[in-house]
Amino acid sequence: MKYLLMFGWVGVLWGQPTFVDPHYTADLVYAGDGMTAIDFASTGQLLAIEKKGRVLIFQPNGSGGFFAPTVFADLTSQVNWSGEAGLLGLAVDPDFASTRHVFLFYSTDDDQRITRLTSNPGFTAMEPGSELVLLSGLPRTANFHKAGELRFHPLDPETLFCSTGDDGEGIGTSGGIPLVQHPDFYHGKILRISKDNGQGVSSNPFWDGDPTSIRSRVWAVGFRNPFRFTFYPGAPIPDLLYSSENGDSTDRCSWVLMGSNGAWSASGDSGGFLNPPDPNHHVMQTLPRSVLGIAIADSGPFAPGGPTLYWANWLSGIRRYHLTGANLDTLTAIPEDSGQVFTDDIVGTDLEFGPDGNLYAAWSNGDDSTGGFFTIRRIRFSGVDPPVAAFSTTPNPATGPAPLMVSFTDSSSAPGSNIASRLWDFGDGASSSATNPSHTYTEPGIYTARLTVTNDEGLVDSVSQTVTAYRTVTVTLGGTVFDARTLPASPLASANELR
């Protein structure tokens, strides 16, 4: 990932995101410091981790939303957040109501580690002193390619899956094998460990009889930076995940079976990374860098026409694809999207479907990711059609000498819903939320007046018209004007000047 590229997005996040399908809309859940991952507890809370080292918890408000967050745990004194390092992974125990366990992946000055926190009985904060280190010593030489995803497989609530990056040195070799492909090194791997003690499990593909060995914890090999991965949710497929991974100049979304080899090596993107020899690691789609969150919907409005995979990218929003093929190993374009991105206005460092069926997107940047403008957004589907914005002006057309007063009359409609709000942008820096406002343009110029309407489902439409205010001046010409035949010309008494 290249976090520093993201500063250009700051001006976008406060606006209303647009979607290729206007039946979708997005709500701002929270704006704060950069959040690398989110997860939902079985008890209804939303948890989020800040890259700099804090865990936030959002309590449900009883109306489908959340109250402002409180700090569940503060690990900032332990976390090194330089570059792409930091607090990177979060997984809430599927049996959180009973165990009260929260799992974290973070970078320190010396290593990366997986730890477990225990919540207090009220599910508001961690029990003091409850942090337990499950696995330490994960690669921490560089400040990039840290990966750090944590997830539970839907069929396996007792083991924890984790991703590790190559740490910038995984292309080195041992016995002629790249470290990322060697099961005796943690670089560039998917791990699967016991949630109780961090040890390997006997059903892992490289199990050697010693639960404390590296290879006994390894589930798949050959990755560069598998920043995020997910599982198929509806009828979960054993021993399969989908990874979102950063390559050198090209990134990939892969169908990954247990024990497979993703083929990252010193040869970079051209060395099998984009077409691994192992048929159990299948690259379904590639994109320019840098890809981020990944999530799958198997039914409902987020799965139009069948299972749908959502895939985020730093500089091009969120894409979606139909997940097809007998083994659900092929991504195909969704015809309704016409080759466009699902939305280009939302950054999804992490994507998660909530218990309400909506898609949530969290955003972070590099280093400490402070500033207060990073967001969690909730993407919703509305069954009604979006509103249709329309208005008329008096005078019509809206043209005349400055100062020019224009009366605006809203004629918008909202099939199956109601207009909840209006925003008039008069094009000269002034605005209004009135239904039928009037506005005076004091200076000559050509202005674009825009009306944006939002219905009570949160769907948006806008329309604009041109307003022209001109200045009238009198021009007096002296002397005599002759044409080629020496005939006198009529004097020009006055003219309109537009500037």
Tab-separated table of C-alpha atoms in Angstrom:
chain	number	residue	atom	x	y	z
A	1	MET	CA	0.000	0.000	0.000
A	2	LYS	CA	1.016	3.612	-0.518
A	3	TYR	CA	-0.739	5.507	2.263
A	4	LEU	CA	0.664	8.906	1.376
A	5	LEU	CA	-1.277	8.961	-1.868
A	6	MET	CA	-4.484	9.412	0.048
A	7	PHE	CA	-4.254	13.029	1.113
A	8	GLY	CA	-6.024	14.055	-2.089
A	9	TRP	CA	-9.196	12.405	-0.776
A	10	VAL	CA	-9.653	14.778	2.139
A	11	GLY	CA	-11.875	17.118	0.162
A	12	VAL	CA	-14.175	14.288	-0.928
A	13	LEU	CA	-15.205	12.619	2.293
A	14	TRP	CA	-17.600	15.255	3.607
A	15	GLY	CA	-19.710	15.261	0.434
A	16	GLN	CA	-22.516	12.840	-0.323
A	17	PRO	CA	-20.992	9.828	-2.118
A	18	THR	CA	-22.416	8.912	-5.494
A	19	PHE	CA	-23.087	5.391	-6.763
A	20	VAL	CA	-23.392	3.861	-10.201
A	21	ASP	CA	-26.777	2.565	-9.030
A	22	PRO	CA	-28.726	5.496	-7.522
A	23	HIS	CA	-30.682	3.146	-5.224
A	24	TYR	CA	-27.659	3.060	-2.900
A	25	THR	CA	-26.684	5.792	-0.483
A	26	ALA	CA	-24.137	6.278	2.302
A	27	ASP	CA	-24.356	7.631	5.843
A	28	LEU	CA	-21.491	9.052	7.866
A	29	VAL	CA	-21.242	6.885	10.981
A	30	TYR	CA	-18.178	8.562	12.465
A	31	ALA	CA	-15.281	10.873	11.613
A	32	GLY	CA	-12.071	10.738	13.623
A	33	ASP	CA	-8.482	9.575	13.365
A	34	GLY	CA	-7.561	6.861	10.872
A	35	MET	CA	-9.259	3.500	11.484
A	36	THR	CA	-7.679	0.420	9.920
A	37	ALA	CA	-10.338	-2.182	10.745
A	38	ILE	CA	-13.853	-2.614	12.115
A	39	ASP	CA	-15.849	-5.586	13.387
A	40	PHE	CA	-19.214	-6.271	14.969
A	41	ALA	CA	-19.886	-8.023	18.270
A	42	SER	CA	-22.686	-10.541	18.711
A	43	THR	CA	-23.959	-8.266	21.491
A	44	GLY	CA	-24.612	-5.411	19.027
A	45	GLN	CA	-21.562	-3.185	19.407
A	46	LEU	CA	-19.367	-1.909	16.590
A	47	LEU	CA	-15.637	-1.923	17.338
A	48	ALA	CA	-13.001	0.015	15.401
A	49	ILE	CA	-9.233	0.253	15.741
A	50	GLU	CA	-7.223	3.407	15.157
A	51	LYS	CA	-3.886	2.916	13.453
A	52	LYS	CA	-2.112	4.783	16.224
A	53	GLY	CA	-3.220	2.219	18.825
A	54	ARG	CA	-6.668	2.822	20.298
A	55	VAL	CA	-9.679	0.499	20.206
A	56	LEU	CA	-13.038	2.301	20.000
A	57	ILE	CA	-16.419	0.826	20.841
A	58	PHE	CA	-19.764	2.112	19.541
A	59	GLN	CA	-22.856	1.164	21.531
A	60	PRO	CA	-26.112	0.685	19.567
A	61	ASN	CA	-28.588	3.544	20.007
A	62	GLY	CA	-31.749	1.489	19.502
A	63	SER	CA	-32.635	3.245	16.250
A	64	GLY	CA	-30.383	1.355	13.875
A	65	GLY	CA	-27.347	3.525	14.537
A	66	PHE	CA	-24.687	4.013	17.179
A	67	PHE	CA	-23.848	6.457	19.932
A	68	ALA	CA	-20.543	8.328	19.772
A	69	PRO	CA	-17.685	5.944	20.543
A	70	THR	CA	-15.779	5.539	23.759
A	71	VAL	CA	-12.270	4.163	24.178
A	72	PHE	CA	-12.387	0.409	24.767
A	73	ALA	CA	-8.592	0.093	25.069
A	74	ASP	CA	-5.586	2.374	24.619
A	75	LEU	CA	-2.430	0.631	23.394
A	76	THR	CA	-0.719	3.705	21.959
A	77	SER	CA	2.276	3.271	24.272
A	78	GLN	CA	2.854	-0.218	22.836
A	79	VAL	CA	2.107	0.359	19.140
A	80	ASN	CA	4.636	1.588	16.581
A	81	TRP	CA	2.634	3.298	13.840
A	82	SER	CA	5.463	4.343	11.476
A	83	GLY	CA	4.675	4.036	7.764
A	84	GLU	CA	2.336	1.095	7.244
A	85	ALA	CA	2.942	-0.332	10.721
A	86	GLY	CA	0.451	0.158	13.537
A	87	LEU	CA	-2.674	-1.382	15.005
A	88	LEU	CA	-3.799	-3.217	11.875
A	89	GLY	CA	-6.056	-6.177	12.643
A	90	LEU	CA	-9.240	-6.710	14.668
A	91	ALA	CA	-11.485	-9.715	15.221
A	92	VAL	CA	-14.252	-10.010	17.798
A	93	ASP	CA	-14.800	-13.513	19.155
A	94	PRO	CA	-17.936	-15.025	17.561
A	95	ASP	CA	-18.965	-15.978	21.105
A	96	PHE	CA	-18.242	-12.511	22.482
A	97	ALA	CA	-21.311	-12.619	24.731
A	98	SER	CA	-19.695	-15.459	26.696
A	99	THR	CA	-15.930	-15.052	26.236
A	100	ARG	CA	-15.835	-11.216	25.993
A	101	HIS	CA	-12.667	-11.636	23.881
A	102	VAL	CA	-11.303	-9.194	21.296
A	103	PHE	CA	-8.249	-10.085	19.183
A	104	LEU	CA	-5.729	-7.557	17.845
A	105	PHE	CA	-2.777	-7.549	15.446
A	106	TYR	CA	-0.263	-4.735	15.910
A	107	SER	CA	3.318	-3.613	15.350
A	108	THR	CA	5.750	-2.821	18.150
A	109	ASP	CA	9.254	-1.386	17.892
A	110	ASP	CA	10.677	-4.904	17.633
A	111	ASP	CA	8.060	-7.274	16.216
A	112	GLN	CA	4.436	-7.760	15.245
A	113	ARG	CA	2.074	-9.694	17.450
A	114	ILE	CA	-1.395	-11.052	18.002
A	115	THR	CA	-2.950	-10.393	21.395
A	116	ARG	CA	-6.263	-11.010	23.106
A	117	LEU	CA	-8.182	-8.546	25.279
A	118	THR	CA	-11.058	-9.352	27.617
A	119	SER	CA	-13.973	-6.942	27.947
A	120	ASN	CA	-15.559	-6.004	31.232
A	121	PRO	CA	-19.009	-7.558	31.861
A	122	GLY	CA	-20.724	-4.382	30.673
A	123	PHE	CA	-19.028	-4.559	27.255
A	124	THR	CA	-17.741	-1.010	27.558
A	125	ALA	CA	-13.967	-1.373	28.049
A	126	MET	CA	-11.236	-3.955	28.430
A	127	GLU	CA	-10.550	-5.423	31.847
A	128	PRO	CA	-7.335	-3.794	33.106
A	129	GLY	CA	-4.393	-6.143	32.736
A	130	SER	CA	-6.324	-8.628	30.593
A	131	GLU	CA	-4.157	-8.441	27.465
A	132	LEU	CA	-2.659	-11.839	26.601
A	133	VAL	CA	0.011	-12.211	23.900
A	134	LEU	CA	-0.967	-15.186	21.740
A	135	LEU	CA	1.805	-14.920	19.148
A	136	SER	CA	4.828	-12.617	19.008
A	137	GLY	CA	7.953	-12.441	16.871
A	138	LEU	CA	6.192	-11.834	13.563
A	139	PRO	CA	8.444	-10.021	11.020
A	140	ARG	CA	9.150	-6.362	11.846
A	141	THR	CA	12.230	-5.198	9.932
A	142	ALA	CA	10.592	-2.625	7.655
A	143	ASN	CA	7.712	-0.174	8.041
A	144	PHE	CA	5.845	-1.521	5.024
A	145	HIS	CA	4.140	-4.726	3.812
A	146	LYS	CA	2.774	-5.475	7.265
A	147	ALA	CA	-0.593	-7.065	6.235
A	148	GLY	CA	-2.298	-7.754	9.593
A	149	GLU	CA	-5.795	-9.035	8.825
A	150	LEU	CA	-7.561	-11.120	11.510
A	151	ARG	CA	-10.711	-13.170	10.866
A	152	PHE	CA	-12.701	-16.165	12.023
A	153	HIS	CA	-13.957	-18.629	9.410
A	154	PRO	CA	-17.777	-18.931	9.594
A	155	LEU	CA	-17.443	-22.701	10.126
A	156	ASP	CA	-14.604	-22.498	12.633
A	157	PRO	CA	-15.115	-20.271	15.689
A	158	GLU	CA	-12.172	-21.798	17.577
A	159	THR	CA	-9.246	-20.862	15.319
A	160	LEU	CA	-8.073	-17.438	14.214
A	161	PHE	CA	-6.819	-16.650	10.706
A	162	CYS	CA	-4.103	-14.010	10.271
A	163	SER	CA	-2.133	-12.531	7.354
A	164	THR	CA	1.520	-11.452	7.387
A	165	GLY	CA	3.360	-9.426	4.744
A	166	ASP	CA	6.806	-10.072	3.337
A	167	ASP	CA	8.177	-7.214	5.487
A	168	GLY	CA	10.312	-6.087	2.558
A	169	GLU	CA	12.699	-9.005	2.971
A	170	GLY	CA	10.584	-12.045	2.147
A	171	ILE	CA	12.143	-12.351	-1.300
A	172	GLY	CA	15.301	-13.582	0.390
A	173	THR	CA	15.799	-17.320	0.262
A	174	SER	CA	16.511	-20.275	2.518
A	175	GLY	CA	17.646	-23.466	0.851
A	176	GLY	CA	16.845	-21.871	-2.496
A	177	ILE	CA	13.219	-21.216	-1.507
A	178	PRO	CA	11.920	-17.636	-1.122
A	179	LEU	CA	11.132	-16.933	2.529
A	180	VAL	CA	7.537	-16.089	1.623
A	181	GLN	CA	7.122	-19.569	0.119
A	182	HIS	CA	9.008	-21.391	2.888
A	183	PRO	CA	6.731	-22.758	5.648
A	184	ASP	CA	9.430	-22.280	8.289
A	185	PHE	CA	9.276	-18.469	8.055
A	186	TYR	CA	6.422	-16.126	8.937
A	187	HIS	CA	6.985	-13.799	5.964
A	188	GLY	CA	4.126	-13.570	3.440
A	189	LYS	CA	1.749	-16.108	4.945
A	190	ILE	CA	-1.791	-16.851	5.980
A	191	LEU	CA	-1.647	-18.317	9.491
A	192	ARG	CA	-4.273	-20.281	11.390
A	193	ILE	CA	-3.874	-20.546	15.149
A	194	SER	CA	-5.817	-21.558	18.215
A	195	LYS	CA	-7.694	-18.619	19.696
A	196	ASP	CA	-6.927	-19.998	23.165
A	197	ASN	CA	-3.120	-20.147	23.080
A	198	GLY	CA	-1.864	-19.011	19.651
A	199	GLN	CA	-0.483	-22.432	18.765
A	200	GLY	CA	-0.815	-24.246	15.461
A	201	VAL	CA	-3.566	-26.797	14.905
A	202	SER	CA	-3.206	-30.346	13.638
A	203	SER	CA	-5.460	-29.818	10.610
A	204	ASN	CA	-3.109	-27.177	9.164
A	205	PRO	CA	-1.380	-28.327	5.949
A	206	PHE	CA	2.216	-28.055	7.202
A	207	TRP	CA	1.620	-29.500	10.678
A	208	ASP	CA	4.777	-31.223	11.955
A	209	GLY	CA	3.535	-32.489	15.302
A	210	ASP	CA	4.873	-29.481	17.232
A	211	PRO	CA	2.088	-26.931	17.854
A	212	THR	CA	4.670	-24.235	18.682
A	213	SER	CA	6.569	-24.474	15.379
A	214	ILE	CA	6.127	-21.891	12.640
A	215	ARG	CA	5.075	-24.386	9.992
A	216	SER	CA	2.376	-25.834	12.243
A	217	ARG	CA	0.739	-22.394	12.202
A	218	VAL	CA	0.983	-21.855	8.417
A	219	TRP	CA	-2.193	-22.224	6.319
A	220	ALA	CA	-0.994	-20.853	2.923
A	221	VAL	CA	2.281	-19.429	1.542
A	222	GLY	CA	3.673	-17.178	-1.194
A	223	PHE	CA	2.208	-13.722	-0.479
A	224	ARG	CA	3.680	-10.233	-0.766
A	225	ASN	CA	1.228	-8.178	1.279
A	226	PRO	CA	-2.164	-9.860	1.795
A	227	PHE	CA	-3.572	-6.789	3.483
A	228	ARG	CA	-7.154	-8.048	3.696
A	229	PHE	CA	-8.981	-11.327	3.125
A	230	THR	CA	-12.485	-12.654	3.623
A	231	PHE	CA	-14.572	-15.825	3.535
A	232	TYR	CA	-17.699	-16.761	1.610
A	233	PRO	CA	-20.541	-16.136	4.070
A	234	GLY	CA	-23.729	-17.848	2.927
A	235	ALA	CA	-22.869	-21.525	2.630
A	236	PRO	CA	-19.274	-21.279	3.831
A	237	ILE	CA	-16.730	-23.298	1.891
A	238	PRO	CA	-14.186	-25.120	4.085
A	239	ASP	CA	-10.509	-24.369	3.509
A	240	LEU	CA	-11.110	-21.400	1.158
A	241	LEU	CA	-10.570	-17.665	1.449
A	242	TYR	CA	-10.449	-14.664	-0.885
A	243	SER	CA	-7.446	-12.343	-0.546
A	244	SER	CA	-6.879	-8.698	-1.450
A	245	GLU	CA	-3.146	-8.366	-1.962
A	246	ASN	CA	-0.674	-5.663	-2.924
A	247	GLY	CA	1.864	-6.606	-5.584
A	248	ASP	CA	4.717	-4.585	-7.003
A	249	SER	CA	2.954	-2.521	-9.666
A	250	THR	CA	-0.145	-4.716	-10.029
A	251	ASP	CA	-2.401	-5.966	-7.234
A	252	ARG	CA	-4.499	-9.108	-7.188
A	253	CYS	CA	-7.695	-10.615	-5.828
A	254	SER	CA	-7.215	-14.342	-5.369
A	255	TRP	CA	-9.157	-17.534	-4.672
A	256	VAL	CA	-6.953	-19.288	-2.118
A	257	LEU	CA	-7.206	-22.874	-0.888
A	258	MET	CA	-5.493	-24.237	2.208
A	259	GLY	CA	-1.880	-25.253	1.565
A	260	SER	CA	-1.564	-23.292	-1.684
A	261	ASN	CA	1.373	-21.205	-2.922
A	262	GLY	CA	0.835	-17.667	-4.251
A	263	ALA	CA	4.289	-17.622	-5.926
A	264	TRP	CA	5.577	-14.211	-4.801
A	265	SER	CA	9.364	-14.070	-5.302
A	266	ALA	CA	12.261	-11.793	-6.228
A	267	SER	CA	10.937	-11.851	-9.809
A	268	GLY	CA	8.084	-9.598	-8.710
A	269	ASP	CA	4.847	-9.398	-10.655
A	270	SER	CA	6.363	-11.297	-13.591
A	271	GLY	CA	7.505	-14.295	-11.581
A	272	GLY	CA	4.208	-16.150	-11.306
A	273	PHE	CA	2.535	-13.653	-8.986
A	274	LEU	CA	-0.182	-12.848	-11.517
A	275	ASN	CA	-0.557	-16.463	-12.663
A	276	PRO	CA	0.644	-18.824	-9.915
A	277	PRO	CA	1.601	-22.340	-11.062
A	278	ASP	CA	-0.353	-23.762	-8.126
A	279	PRO	CA	-3.965	-24.301	-9.310
A	280	ASN	CA	-5.127	-23.924	-5.706
A	281	HIS	CA	-4.151	-20.241	-5.771
A	282	HIS	CA	-6.151	-18.672	-8.599
A	283	VAL	CA	-5.869	-14.959	-9.420
A	284	MET	CA	-9.388	-13.813	-10.277
A	285	GLN	CA	-8.778	-10.111	-10.955
A	286	THR	CA	-5.931	-7.590	-11.048
A	287	LEU	CA	-5.950	-3.821	-10.532
A	288	PRO	CA	-3.407	-1.016	-10.371
A	289	ARG	CA	-2.200	-0.453	-6.824
A	290	SER	CA	-3.230	-0.214	-4.105
A	291	VAL	CA	-6.101	-2.497	-3.141
A	292	LEU	CA	-7.681	-2.584	0.295
A	293	GLY	CA	-10.796	-4.045	1.903
A	294	ILE	CA	-12.775	-6.988	0.556
A	295	ALA	CA	-16.224	-8.333	1.442
A	296	ILE	CA	-18.765	-10.735	-0.068
A	297	ALA	CA	-22.575	-10.602	-0.095
A	298	ASP	CA	-24.295	-13.866	-1.005
A	299	SER	CA	-27.900	-12.630	-0.976
A	300	GLY	CA	-30.067	-9.538	-0.574
A	301	PRO	CA	-29.787	-6.127	-2.241
A	302	PHE	CA	-25.977	-6.156	-2.141
A	303	ALA	CA	-25.963	-9.340	-4.245
A	304	PRO	CA	-27.891	-8.286	-7.375
A	305	GLY	CA	-28.206	-11.353	-9.563
A	306	GLY	CA	-26.103	-13.574	-7.318
A	307	PRO	CA	-23.117	-13.596	-4.934
A	308	THR	CA	-21.193	-10.332	-5.224
A	309	LEU	CA	-17.655	-9.462	-4.159
A	310	TYR	CA	-16.823	-5.870	-3.145
A	311	TRP	CA	-13.208	-4.758	-3.500
A	312	ALA	CA	-11.768	-1.385	-2.479
A	313	ASN	CA	-8.833	0.523	-3.949
A	314	TRP	CA	-6.965	3.561	-2.627
A	315	LEU	CA	-7.543	5.838	-5.608
A	316	SER	CA	-10.603	4.402	-7.328
A	317	GLY	CA	-13.248	3.749	-4.698
A	318	ILE	CA	-15.062	0.417	-4.422
A	319	ARG	CA	-15.675	-2.035	-7.244
A	320	ARG	CA	-18.048	-4.986	-7.270
A	321	TYR	CA	-18.173	-8.197	-9.275
A	322	HIS	CA	-20.423	-11.222	-9.571
A	323	LEU	CA	-18.773	-14.254	-7.995
A	324	THR	CA	-19.372	-17.092	-10.444
A	325	GLY	CA	-18.090	-20.495	-11.530
A	326	ALA	CA	-18.712	-23.941	-10.095
A	327	ASN	CA	-16.122	-23.261	-7.395
A	328	LEU	CA	-16.972	-19.563	-6.993
A	329	ASP	CA	-13.550	-18.804	-8.440
A	330	THR	CA	-14.405	-16.289	-11.182
A	331	LEU	CA	-15.220	-12.581	-11.063
A	332	THR	CA	-17.492	-11.222	-13.796
A	333	ALA	CA	-18.626	-7.673	-14.479
A	334	ILE	CA	-22.060	-6.591	-13.304
A	335	PRO	CA	-23.954	-5.347	-16.394
A	336	GLU	CA	-25.768	-2.596	-14.472
A	337	ASP	CA	-22.430	-1.021	-13.566
A	338	SER	CA	-21.524	-0.497	-17.253
A	339	GLY	CA	-17.841	-0.908	-16.472
A	340	GLN	CA	-17.859	1.807	-13.814
A	341	VAL	CA	-16.902	1.545	-10.161
A	342	PHE	CA	-19.675	0.963	-7.627
A	343	THR	CA	-18.680	4.218	-5.907
A	344	ASP	CA	-15.559	6.335	-6.349
A	345	ASP	CA	-16.180	8.560	-3.323
A	346	ILE	CA	-15.501	6.126	-0.448
A	347	VAL	CA	-12.169	4.755	0.758
A	348	GLY	CA	-12.424	1.248	2.220
A	349	THR	CA	-9.305	0.343	4.176
A	350	ASP	CA	-11.612	-2.288	5.633
A	351	LEU	CA	-15.008	-3.452	4.359
A	352	GLU	CA	-17.468	-5.328	6.574
A	353	PHE	CA	-21.106	-6.290	6.235
A	354	GLY	CA	-22.935	-5.490	9.454
A	355	PRO	CA	-25.692	-7.468	11.150
A	356	ASP	CA	-28.138	-4.989	9.574
A	357	GLY	CA	-27.091	-6.171	6.103
A	358	ASN	CA	-25.418	-2.862	5.224
A	359	LEU	CA	-21.848	-2.472	4.006
A	360	TYR	CA	-19.499	-0.529	6.299
A	361	ALA	CA	-16.233	1.053	5.141
A	362	ALA	CA	-13.450	2.341	7.404
A	363	TRP	CA	-10.593	4.586	6.275
A	364	SER	CA	-7.038	5.117	7.485
A	365	ASN	CA	-3.813	6.584	6.136
A	366	GLY	CA	-0.104	6.234	6.919
A	367	ASP	CA	1.873	6.948	10.085
A	368	ASP	CA	-0.332	8.021	13.038
A	369	SER	CA	-3.273	8.908	10.744
A	370	THR	CA	-4.500	11.757	12.930
A	371	GLY	CA	-6.513	14.778	11.821
A	372	GLY	CA	-10.089	13.890	12.664
A	373	PHE	CA	-11.295	13.587	9.058
A	374	PHE	CA	-11.087	9.814	8.553
A	375	THR	CA	-14.435	8.102	8.346
A	376	ILE	CA	-16.592	5.084	8.900
A	377	ARG	CA	-19.371	5.056	6.313
A	378	ARG	CA	-22.465	2.877	6.110
A	379	ILE	CA	-23.663	2.051	2.598
A	380	ARG	CA	-27.399	1.296	2.383
A	381	PHE	CA	-29.800	0.118	-0.296
A	382	SER	CA	-33.182	1.789	-0.695
A	383	GLY	CA	-36.066	-0.001	-2.386
A	384	VAL	CA	-37.601	3.228	-3.652
A	385	ASP	CA	-36.484	5.243	-6.644
A	386	PRO	CA	-34.256	8.253	-6.034
A	387	PRO	CA	-35.797	11.737	-6.116
A	388	VAL	CA	-35.867	13.804	-9.288
A	389	ALA	CA	-34.537	17.329	-8.825
A	390	ALA	CA	-36.137	20.125	-10.869
A	391	PHE	CA	-36.717	23.870	-10.554
A	392	SER	CA	-37.762	26.940	-12.513
A	393	THR	CA	-36.698	30.569	-12.267
A	394	THR	CA	-38.238	34.001	-12.507
A	395	PRO	CA	-37.184	35.625	-14.781
A	396	ASN	CA	-37.052	32.729	-17.202
A	397	PRO	CA	-34.460	32.482	-18.572
A	398	ALA	CA	-32.531	33.774	-15.576
A	399	THR	CA	-30.867	36.606	-17.452
A	400	GLY	CA	-30.786	40.349	-16.819
A	401	PRO	CA	-28.731	43.324	-15.717
A	402	ALA	CA	-26.874	43.208	-12.405
A	403	PRO	CA	-27.947	43.468	-9.674
A	404	LEU	CA	-30.221	40.621	-10.782
A	405	MET	CA	-32.793	39.134	-8.400
A	406	VAL	CA	-33.839	35.589	-9.289
A	407	SER	CA	-36.704	33.684	-7.680
A	408	PHE	CA	-36.219	29.911	-7.599
A	409	THR	CA	-39.216	27.553	-7.494
A	410	ASP	CA	-38.623	23.925	-6.565
A	411	SER	CA	-40.587	21.391	-8.643
A	412	SER	CA	-38.719	18.262	-7.531
A	413	SER	CA	-40.512	14.956	-7.045
A	414	ALA	CA	-39.845	11.882	-4.906
A	415	PRO	CA	-41.684	8.776	-6.172
A	416	GLY	CA	-42.599	6.531	-3.259
A	417	SER	CA	-40.959	8.825	-0.701
A	418	ASN	CA	-40.730	12.451	0.401
A	419	ILE	CA	-38.249	15.259	-0.108
A	420	ALA	CA	-36.455	15.528	3.225
A	421	SER	CA	-34.034	18.364	2.481
A	422	ARG	CA	-32.946	20.827	-0.179
A	423	LEU	CA	-29.658	22.581	-0.728
A	424	TRP	CA	-29.435	25.482	-3.149
A	425	ASP	CA	-25.958	26.497	-4.319
A	426	PHE	CA	-26.335	29.797	-6.152
A	427	GLY	CA	-22.877	29.624	-7.693
A	428	ASP	CA	-21.537	32.831	-6.151
A	429	GLY	CA	-20.679	31.438	-2.725
A	430	ALA	CA	-24.179	31.806	-1.293
A	431	SER	CA	-26.573	28.957	-0.484
A	432	SER	CA	-30.005	28.262	0.993
A	433	SER	CA	-32.063	25.374	2.363
A	434	ALA	CA	-35.427	27.068	1.718
A	435	THR	CA	-37.991	25.465	-0.555
A	436	ASN	CA	-38.424	28.442	-2.894
A	437	PRO	CA	-35.696	31.005	-2.204
A	438	SER	CA	-34.814	34.253	-3.927
A	439	HIS	CA	-31.284	35.467	-4.469
A	440	THR	CA	-29.694	38.639	-5.825
A	441	TYR	CA	-26.585	38.459	-8.002
A	442	THR	CA	-24.823	41.741	-7.356
A	443	GLU	CA	-21.948	41.344	-9.810
A	444	PRO	CA	-22.111	40.616	-13.537
A	445	GLY	CA	-21.100	37.106	-14.535
A	446	ILE	CA	-22.272	33.672	-15.607
A	447	TYR	CA	-23.247	31.514	-12.616
A	448	THR	CA	-24.345	27.910	-12.190
A	449	ALA	CA	-27.235	27.554	-9.756
A	450	ARG	CA	-27.590	23.991	-8.458
A	451	LEU	CA	-30.367	22.342	-6.455
A	452	THR	CA	-29.608	19.114	-4.568
A	453	VAL	CA	-32.543	17.253	-3.040
A	454	THR	CA	-32.447	14.309	-0.629
A	455	ASN	CA	-35.419	12.056	0.058
A	456	ASP	CA	-36.254	10.434	3.394
A	457	GLU	CA	-34.381	7.289	2.290
A	458	GLY	CA	-31.171	9.281	1.949
A	459	LEU	CA	-31.130	9.123	-1.866
A	460	VAL	CA	-29.933	12.215	-3.697
A	461	ASP	CA	-30.379	13.973	-7.030
A	462	SER	CA	-29.288	17.357	-8.317
A	463	VAL	CA	-29.936	19.659	-11.258
A	464	SER	CA	-28.458	22.985	-12.376
A	465	GLN	CA	-29.265	25.995	-14.552
A	466	THR	CA	-27.227	28.948	-15.772
A	467	VAL	CA	-27.816	32.450	-14.433
A	468	THR	CA	-26.448	35.358	-16.474
A	469	ALA	CA	-26.102	38.804	-14.924
A	470	TYR	CA	-24.728	41.510	-17.176
A	471	ARG	CA	-23.840	45.208	-16.911
A	472	THR	CA	-25.378	47.819	-19.260
A	473	VAL	CA	-23.055	50.615	-20.352
A	474	THR	CA	-23.474	53.558	-22.721
A	475	VAL	CA	-20.816	53.991	-25.376
A	476	THR	CA	-20.514	57.383	-27.177
A	477	LEU	CA	-18.439	57.474	-30.349
A	478	GLY	CA	-16.966	60.766	-31.603
A	479	GLY	CA	-15.873	61.741	-35.092
A	480	THR	CA	-17.189	60.537	-38.413
A	481	VAL	CA	-17.267	56.951	-39.608
A	482	PHE	CA	-17.036	56.328	-43.362
A	483	ASP	CA	-17.460	53.120	-45.285
A	484	ALA	CA	-15.600	52.268	-48.454
A	485	ARG	CA	-18.044	54.362	-50.454
A	486	THR	CA	-17.676	57.388	-48.138
A	487	LEU	CA	-21.263	57.035	-46.997
A	488	PRO	CA	-21.974	58.186	-43.449
A	489	ALA	CA	-22.738	55.437	-40.909
A	490	SER	CA	-25.372	55.566	-38.168
A	491	PRO	CA	-23.873	56.294	-34.746
A	492	LEU	CA	-23.844	53.458	-32.141
A	493	ALA	CA	-25.715	54.808	-29.148
A	494	SER	CA	-25.342	52.031	-26.590
A	495	ALA	CA	-24.393	48.359	-26.143
A	496	ASN	CA	-24.532	45.574	-23.566
A	497	GLU	CA	-21.297	44.552	-21.891
A	498	LEU	CA	-20.953	41.114	-20.260
A	499	ARG	CA	-17.890	40.496	-18.203
